[in-house]
Short mmCIF file of C-alpha atoms and ligand atoms in Angstrom, two decimals:
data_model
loop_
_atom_site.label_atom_id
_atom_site.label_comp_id
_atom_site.label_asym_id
_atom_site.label_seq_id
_atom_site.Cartn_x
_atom_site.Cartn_y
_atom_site.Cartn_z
CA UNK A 1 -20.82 -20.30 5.75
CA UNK A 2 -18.74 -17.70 4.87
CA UNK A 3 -19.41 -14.63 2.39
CA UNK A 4 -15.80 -14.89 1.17
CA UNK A 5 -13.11 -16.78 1.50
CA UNK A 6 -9.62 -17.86 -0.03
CA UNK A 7 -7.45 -20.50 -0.67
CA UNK A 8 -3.46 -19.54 -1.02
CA UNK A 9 -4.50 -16.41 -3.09
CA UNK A 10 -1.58 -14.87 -4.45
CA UNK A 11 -1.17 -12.18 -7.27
CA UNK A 12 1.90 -10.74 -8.93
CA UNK A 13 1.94 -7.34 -10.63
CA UNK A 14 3.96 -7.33 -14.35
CA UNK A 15 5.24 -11.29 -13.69
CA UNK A 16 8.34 -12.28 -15.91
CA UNK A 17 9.91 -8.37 -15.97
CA UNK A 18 11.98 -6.76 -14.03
CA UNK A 19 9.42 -4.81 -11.95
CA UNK A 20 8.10 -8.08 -10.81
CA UNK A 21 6.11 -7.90 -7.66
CA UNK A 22 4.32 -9.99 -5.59
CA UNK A 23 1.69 -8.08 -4.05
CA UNK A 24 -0.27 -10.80 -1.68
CA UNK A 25 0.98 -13.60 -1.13
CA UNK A 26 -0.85 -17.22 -0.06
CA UNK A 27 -3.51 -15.28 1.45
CA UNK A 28 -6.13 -17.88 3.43
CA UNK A 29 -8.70 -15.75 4.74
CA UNK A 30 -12.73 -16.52 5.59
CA UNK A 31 -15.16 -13.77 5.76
CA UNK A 32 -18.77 -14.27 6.89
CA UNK A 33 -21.66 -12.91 6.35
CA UNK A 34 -22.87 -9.60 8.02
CA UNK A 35 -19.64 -8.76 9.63
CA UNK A 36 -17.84 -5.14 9.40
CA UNK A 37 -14.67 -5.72 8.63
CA UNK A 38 -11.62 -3.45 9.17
CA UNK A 39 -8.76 -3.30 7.09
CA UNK A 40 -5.75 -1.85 7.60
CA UNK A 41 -1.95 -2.01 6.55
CA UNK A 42 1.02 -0.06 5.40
CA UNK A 43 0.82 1.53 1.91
CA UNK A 44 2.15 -0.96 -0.58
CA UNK A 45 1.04 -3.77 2.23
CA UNK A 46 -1.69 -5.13 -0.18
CA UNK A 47 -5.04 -4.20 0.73
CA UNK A 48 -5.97 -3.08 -2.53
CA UNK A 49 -4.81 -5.59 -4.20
CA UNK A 50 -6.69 -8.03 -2.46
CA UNK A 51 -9.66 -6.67 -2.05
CA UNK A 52 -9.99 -6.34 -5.90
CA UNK A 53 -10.10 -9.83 -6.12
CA UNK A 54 -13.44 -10.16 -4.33
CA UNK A 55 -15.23 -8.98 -6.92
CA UNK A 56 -13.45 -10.55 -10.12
CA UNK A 57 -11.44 -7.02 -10.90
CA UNK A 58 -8.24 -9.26 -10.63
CA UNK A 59 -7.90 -12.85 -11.91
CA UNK A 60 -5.73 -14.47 -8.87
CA UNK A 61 -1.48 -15.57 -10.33
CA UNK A 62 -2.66 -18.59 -8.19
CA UNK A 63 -5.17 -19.68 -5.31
CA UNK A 64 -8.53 -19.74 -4.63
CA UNK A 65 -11.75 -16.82 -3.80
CA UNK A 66 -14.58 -18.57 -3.59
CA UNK A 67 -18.06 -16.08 -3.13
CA UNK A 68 -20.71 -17.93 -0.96
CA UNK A 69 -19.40 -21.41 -1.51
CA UNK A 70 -18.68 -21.12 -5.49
CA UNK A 71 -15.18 -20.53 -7.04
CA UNK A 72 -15.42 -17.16 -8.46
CA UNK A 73 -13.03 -18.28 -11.68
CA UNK A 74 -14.46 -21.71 -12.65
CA UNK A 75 -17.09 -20.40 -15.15
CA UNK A 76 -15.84 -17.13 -16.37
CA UNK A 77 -19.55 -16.56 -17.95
CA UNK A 78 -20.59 -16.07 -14.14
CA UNK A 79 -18.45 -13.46 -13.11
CA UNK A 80 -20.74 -10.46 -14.15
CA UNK A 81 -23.29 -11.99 -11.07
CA UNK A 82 -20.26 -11.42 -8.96
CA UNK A 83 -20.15 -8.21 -10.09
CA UNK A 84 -23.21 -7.21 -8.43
CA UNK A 85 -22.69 -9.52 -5.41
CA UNK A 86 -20.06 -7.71 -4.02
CA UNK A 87 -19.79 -3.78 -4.67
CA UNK A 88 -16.70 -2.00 -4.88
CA UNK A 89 -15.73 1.52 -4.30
CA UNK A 90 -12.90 2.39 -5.22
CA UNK A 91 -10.15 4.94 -3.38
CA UNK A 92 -11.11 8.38 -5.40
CA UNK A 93 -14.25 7.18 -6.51
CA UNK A 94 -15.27 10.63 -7.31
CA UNK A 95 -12.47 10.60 -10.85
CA UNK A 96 -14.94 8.13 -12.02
CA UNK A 97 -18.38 10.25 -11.63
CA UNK A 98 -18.65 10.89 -15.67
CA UNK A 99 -22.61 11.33 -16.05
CA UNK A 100 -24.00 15.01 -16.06
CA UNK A 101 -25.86 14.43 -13.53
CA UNK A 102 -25.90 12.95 -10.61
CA UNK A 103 -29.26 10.42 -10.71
CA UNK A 104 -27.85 9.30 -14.41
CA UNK A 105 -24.23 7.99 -11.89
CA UNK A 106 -25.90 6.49 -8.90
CA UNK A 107 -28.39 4.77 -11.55
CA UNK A 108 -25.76 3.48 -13.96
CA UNK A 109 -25.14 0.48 -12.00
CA UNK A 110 -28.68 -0.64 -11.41
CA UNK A 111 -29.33 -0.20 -15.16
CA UNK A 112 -26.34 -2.10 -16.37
CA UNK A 113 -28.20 -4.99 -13.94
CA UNK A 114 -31.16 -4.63 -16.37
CA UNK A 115 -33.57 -3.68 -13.66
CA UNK A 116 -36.57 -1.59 -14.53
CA UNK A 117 -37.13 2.07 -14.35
CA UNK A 118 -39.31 1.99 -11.51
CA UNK A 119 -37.04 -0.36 -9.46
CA UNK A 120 -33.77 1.56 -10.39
CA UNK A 121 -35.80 5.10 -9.51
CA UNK A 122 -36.94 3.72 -6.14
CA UNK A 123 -32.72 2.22 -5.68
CA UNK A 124 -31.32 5.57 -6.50
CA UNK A 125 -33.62 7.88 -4.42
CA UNK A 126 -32.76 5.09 -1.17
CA UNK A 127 -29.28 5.00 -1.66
CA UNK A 128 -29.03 8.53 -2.21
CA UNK A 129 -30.94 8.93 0.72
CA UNK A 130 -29.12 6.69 2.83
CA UNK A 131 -25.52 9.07 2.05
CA UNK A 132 -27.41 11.86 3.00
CA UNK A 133 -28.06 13.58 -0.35
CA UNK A 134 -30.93 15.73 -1.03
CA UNK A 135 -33.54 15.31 -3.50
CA UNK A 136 -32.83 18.04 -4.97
CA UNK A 137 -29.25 16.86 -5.42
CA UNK A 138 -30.01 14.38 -7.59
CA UNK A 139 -30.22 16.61 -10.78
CA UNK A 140 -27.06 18.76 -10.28
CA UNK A 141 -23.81 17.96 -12.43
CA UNK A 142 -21.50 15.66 -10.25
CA UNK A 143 -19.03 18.48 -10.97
CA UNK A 144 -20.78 21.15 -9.26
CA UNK A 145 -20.53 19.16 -5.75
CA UNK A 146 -18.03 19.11 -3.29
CA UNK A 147 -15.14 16.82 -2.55
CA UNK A 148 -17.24 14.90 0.39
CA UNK A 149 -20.74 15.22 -1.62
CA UNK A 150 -18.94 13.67 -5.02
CA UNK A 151 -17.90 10.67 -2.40
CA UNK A 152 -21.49 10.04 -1.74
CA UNK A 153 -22.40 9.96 -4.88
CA UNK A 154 -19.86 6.99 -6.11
CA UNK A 155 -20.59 5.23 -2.82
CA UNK A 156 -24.23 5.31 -3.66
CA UNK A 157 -24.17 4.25 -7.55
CA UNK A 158 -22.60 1.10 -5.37
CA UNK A 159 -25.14 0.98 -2.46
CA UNK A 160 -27.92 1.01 -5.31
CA UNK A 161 -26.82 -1.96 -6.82
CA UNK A 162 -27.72 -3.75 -3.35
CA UNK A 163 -24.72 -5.85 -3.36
CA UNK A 164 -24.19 -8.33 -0.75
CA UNK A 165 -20.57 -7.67 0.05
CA UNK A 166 -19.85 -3.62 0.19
CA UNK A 167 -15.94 -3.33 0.05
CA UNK A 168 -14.79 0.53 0.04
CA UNK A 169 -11.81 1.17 -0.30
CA UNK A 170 -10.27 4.22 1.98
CA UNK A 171 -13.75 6.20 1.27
CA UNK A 172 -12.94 9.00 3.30
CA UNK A 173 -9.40 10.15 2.06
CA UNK A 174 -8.54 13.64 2.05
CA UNK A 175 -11.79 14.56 3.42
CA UNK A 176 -11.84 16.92 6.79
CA UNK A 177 -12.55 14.90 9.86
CA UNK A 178 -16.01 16.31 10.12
CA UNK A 179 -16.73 15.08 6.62
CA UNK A 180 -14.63 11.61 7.41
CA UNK A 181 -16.94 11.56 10.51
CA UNK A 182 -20.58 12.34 8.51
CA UNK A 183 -19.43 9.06 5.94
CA UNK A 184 -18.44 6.72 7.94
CA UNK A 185 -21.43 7.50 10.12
CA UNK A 186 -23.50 6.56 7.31
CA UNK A 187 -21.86 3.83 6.31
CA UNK A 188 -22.50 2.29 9.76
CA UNK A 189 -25.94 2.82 10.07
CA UNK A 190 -26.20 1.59 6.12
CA UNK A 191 -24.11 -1.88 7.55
CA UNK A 192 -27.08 -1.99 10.93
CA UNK A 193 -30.09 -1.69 8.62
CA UNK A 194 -28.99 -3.42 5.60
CA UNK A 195 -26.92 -6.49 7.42
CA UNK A 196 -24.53 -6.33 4.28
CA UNK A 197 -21.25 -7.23 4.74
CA UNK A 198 -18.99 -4.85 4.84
CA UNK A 199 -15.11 -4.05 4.30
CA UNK A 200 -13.53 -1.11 5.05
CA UNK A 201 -10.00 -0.32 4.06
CA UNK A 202 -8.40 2.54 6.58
CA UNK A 203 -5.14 3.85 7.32
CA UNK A 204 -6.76 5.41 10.46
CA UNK A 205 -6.69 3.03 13.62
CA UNK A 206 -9.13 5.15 15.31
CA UNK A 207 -11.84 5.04 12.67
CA UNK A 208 -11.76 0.87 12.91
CA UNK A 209 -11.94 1.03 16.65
CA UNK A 210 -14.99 2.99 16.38
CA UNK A 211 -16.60 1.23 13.33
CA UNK A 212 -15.63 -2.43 12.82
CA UNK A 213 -16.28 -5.76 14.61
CA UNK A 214 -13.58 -7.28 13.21
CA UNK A 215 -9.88 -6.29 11.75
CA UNK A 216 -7.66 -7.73 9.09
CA UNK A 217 -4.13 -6.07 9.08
CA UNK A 218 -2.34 -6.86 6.26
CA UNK A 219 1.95 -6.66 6.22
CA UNK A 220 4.34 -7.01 3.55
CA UNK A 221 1.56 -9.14 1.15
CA UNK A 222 0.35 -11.57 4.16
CA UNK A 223 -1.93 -11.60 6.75
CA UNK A 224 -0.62 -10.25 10.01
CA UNK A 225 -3.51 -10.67 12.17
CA UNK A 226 -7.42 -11.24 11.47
CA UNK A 227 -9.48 -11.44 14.39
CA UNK A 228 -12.03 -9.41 16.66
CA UNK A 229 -10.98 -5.25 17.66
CA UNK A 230 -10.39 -6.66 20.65
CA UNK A 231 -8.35 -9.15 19.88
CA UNK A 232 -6.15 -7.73 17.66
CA UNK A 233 -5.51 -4.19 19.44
CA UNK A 234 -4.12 -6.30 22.20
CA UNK A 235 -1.17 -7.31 20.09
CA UNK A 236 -0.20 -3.71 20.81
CA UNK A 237 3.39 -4.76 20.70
CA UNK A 238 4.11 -6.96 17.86
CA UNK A 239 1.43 -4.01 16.01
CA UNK A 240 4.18 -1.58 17.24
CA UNK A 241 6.66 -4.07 16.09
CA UNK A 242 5.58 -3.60 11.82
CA UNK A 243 5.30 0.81 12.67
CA UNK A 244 1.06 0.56 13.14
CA UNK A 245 -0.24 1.50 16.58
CA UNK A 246 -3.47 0.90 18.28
CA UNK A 247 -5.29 4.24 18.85
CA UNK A 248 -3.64 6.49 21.15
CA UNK A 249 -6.97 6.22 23.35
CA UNK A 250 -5.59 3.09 24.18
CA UNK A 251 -2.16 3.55 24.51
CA UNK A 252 -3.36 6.07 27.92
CA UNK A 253 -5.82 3.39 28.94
CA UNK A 254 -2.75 0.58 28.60
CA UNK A 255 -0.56 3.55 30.25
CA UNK A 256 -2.59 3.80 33.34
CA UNK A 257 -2.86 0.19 34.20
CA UNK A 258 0.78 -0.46 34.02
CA UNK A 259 0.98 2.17 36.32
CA UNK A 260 -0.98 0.41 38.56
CA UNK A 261 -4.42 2.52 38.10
CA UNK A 262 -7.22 -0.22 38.29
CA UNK A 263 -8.62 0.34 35.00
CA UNK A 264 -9.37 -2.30 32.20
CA UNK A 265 -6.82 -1.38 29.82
CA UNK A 266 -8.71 -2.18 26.84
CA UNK A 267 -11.01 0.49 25.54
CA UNK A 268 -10.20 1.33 21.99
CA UNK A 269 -12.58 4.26 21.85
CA UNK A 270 -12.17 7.55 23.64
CA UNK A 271 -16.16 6.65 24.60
CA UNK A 272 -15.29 3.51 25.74
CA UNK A 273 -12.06 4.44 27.81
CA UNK A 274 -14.02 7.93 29.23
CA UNK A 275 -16.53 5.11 30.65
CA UNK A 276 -14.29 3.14 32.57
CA UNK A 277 -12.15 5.82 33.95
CA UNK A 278 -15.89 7.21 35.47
CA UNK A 279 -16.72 3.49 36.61
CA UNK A 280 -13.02 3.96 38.23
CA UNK A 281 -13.08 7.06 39.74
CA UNK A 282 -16.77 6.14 41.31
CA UNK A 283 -15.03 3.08 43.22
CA UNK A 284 -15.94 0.28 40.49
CA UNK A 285 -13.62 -2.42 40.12
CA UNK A 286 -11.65 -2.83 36.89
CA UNK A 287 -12.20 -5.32 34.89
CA UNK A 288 -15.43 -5.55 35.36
N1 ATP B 1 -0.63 -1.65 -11.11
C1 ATP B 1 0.45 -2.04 -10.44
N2 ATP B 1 1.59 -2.43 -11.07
C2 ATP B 1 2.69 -2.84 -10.39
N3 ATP B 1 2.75 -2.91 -9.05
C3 ATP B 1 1.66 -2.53 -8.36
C4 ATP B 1 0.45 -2.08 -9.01
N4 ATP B 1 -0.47 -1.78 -8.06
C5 ATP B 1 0.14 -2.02 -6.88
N5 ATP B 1 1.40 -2.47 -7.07
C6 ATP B 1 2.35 -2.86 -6.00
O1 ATP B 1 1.77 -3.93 -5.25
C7 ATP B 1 1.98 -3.76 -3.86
C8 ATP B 1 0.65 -3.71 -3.13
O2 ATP B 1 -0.04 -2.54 -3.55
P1 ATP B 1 -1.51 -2.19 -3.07
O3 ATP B 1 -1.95 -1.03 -3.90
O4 ATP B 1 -2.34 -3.40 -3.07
O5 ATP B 1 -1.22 -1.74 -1.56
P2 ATP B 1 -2.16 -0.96 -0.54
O6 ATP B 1 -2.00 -1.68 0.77
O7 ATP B 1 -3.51 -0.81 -1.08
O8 ATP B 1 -1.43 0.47 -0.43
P3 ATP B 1 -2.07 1.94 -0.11
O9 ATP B 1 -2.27 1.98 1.37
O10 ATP B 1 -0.98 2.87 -0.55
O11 ATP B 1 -3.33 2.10 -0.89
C9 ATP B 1 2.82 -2.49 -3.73
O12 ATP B 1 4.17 -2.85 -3.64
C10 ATP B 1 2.55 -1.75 -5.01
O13 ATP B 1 3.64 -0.95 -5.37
MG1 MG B 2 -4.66 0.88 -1.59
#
């Protein structure tokens, strides 16, 4: 069954004024359980906007999310469970660190769950283990941290809530790509371990290639495609079409076989495309 899924979801920012805007629009999507999903779209395309509406933060204009089978919006008395089913970070997270230090943040989610001490202690010192801060860390002032270390902090006040749906949204924006590289890292391994389902919203091609299974690109308030990396970095051309490209790694690899080179032209990583121009140049077949 799937995690998520929705029925002609549709939301419109300030309805009945002049700065009326329909954000998504009819959305029918299915999400299941376990899977890393990519997300990716122009700005303004609507990935934030949807993606708030899987954990109750926006009440749909019309259509459907149902959360493991149950209609988020029937009973509204239910929606603080969904709360904690599905975590979201938000883009920035670090403007809403506001503790003084940095165990009270990471713990204030666990505690509004009413778990006990001991449970939320053991939650905060695994999260903040799993984004890879210190011990030590833990009592420092969010404030004294650094831009990538603040990140890990509001990622983790989410990871310690255990939710079974971890949406973040653009975590590694404005971050320098060995910092970008570190997170999302993490993140992965925290998706392999934990089997939570996971959505990441990206404006970088690349960084889905390398991290998700699956990829939801999202144009003018619909779906464009939805469908496996491999699947959906083959539409190279109608992606090319709305102004997104598949990595450049593949635009070589796609390069080089219409040229006639016998390699398979689609590897999406520079890992994956570095391996089949070896298995090439050895004498392998392509393709194979
Ligand atoms: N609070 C708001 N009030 C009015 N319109 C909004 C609001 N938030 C977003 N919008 C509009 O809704 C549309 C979708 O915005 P959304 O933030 O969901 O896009 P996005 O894909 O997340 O963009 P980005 O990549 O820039 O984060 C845009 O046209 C945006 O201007
Ligand atoms: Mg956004």
């Amino acid at each position: 069954m799937s995690i998520i899924k929705t029925e002609e979801l549709t939301y419109v920012y300030s309805a009945g004024t002049p700065y009326e805007k329909t954000a998504i629009d009819h959305i029918n999507l299915q999400i299941e359980q376990g899977e890393f999903l990519g997300v990716i779209g122009h700005t303004g395309s609507g990935k934030s906007t949807l993606i708030q509406h899987f954990n109750g933060l926006l009440e749909p204009t019309s259509g459907k999310v149902y959360v493991d089978g149950e209609d988020m919006w029937a009973d509204k008395s239910k929606l603080r469970g969904f709360r904690f089913k599905v975590g979201l970070v938000f883009q920035y997270p670090e403007y809403q660190l506001f503790e003084d230090t940095v165990y009270k943040d990471i713990s204030f989610g666990p505690k509004n769950m009413g778990l006990n001490e001991d449970e939320i202690d053991n939650r905060v010192r695994e999260a903040a283990r799993f984004v890879g801060l210190r011990p030590e860390q833990l009592e420092k002032n969010p404030f004294e941290l650094s831009g990538g270390q603040k990140r890990r902090v509001a990622i983790a006040g989410v990871i310690a809530m255990e939710p079974e749906v971890l949406i973040l949204d653009e975590p590694t924006a404005g971050l320098d790509p060995k910092g970008r590289d570190r997170i999302l890292g993490q993140i992965k391994e925290y998706h392999q371990q934990s089997k939570t389902t996971l959505l990441l919203v990206s404006h970088s091609m690349e960084d889905i290639a390398r991290y998700a299974q699956k990829v939801l690109v999202m144009n003018q308030a619909k779906v464009f495609l939805h469908d496996t990396v491999d699947n959906v970095f083959a539409h190279a051309k109608e992606l090319g079409e709305i102004g997104l490209s598949v990595p450049q790694v593949s635009r070589v690899m796609m390069g080089l076989s219409e040229k006639g080179f016998p390699v398979n032209p689609n590897c999406y990583t520079v890992q994956k495309a570095a391996d089949e121009l070896l298995r090439v140049l050895k004498g392998g077949n392509a393709n194979a």
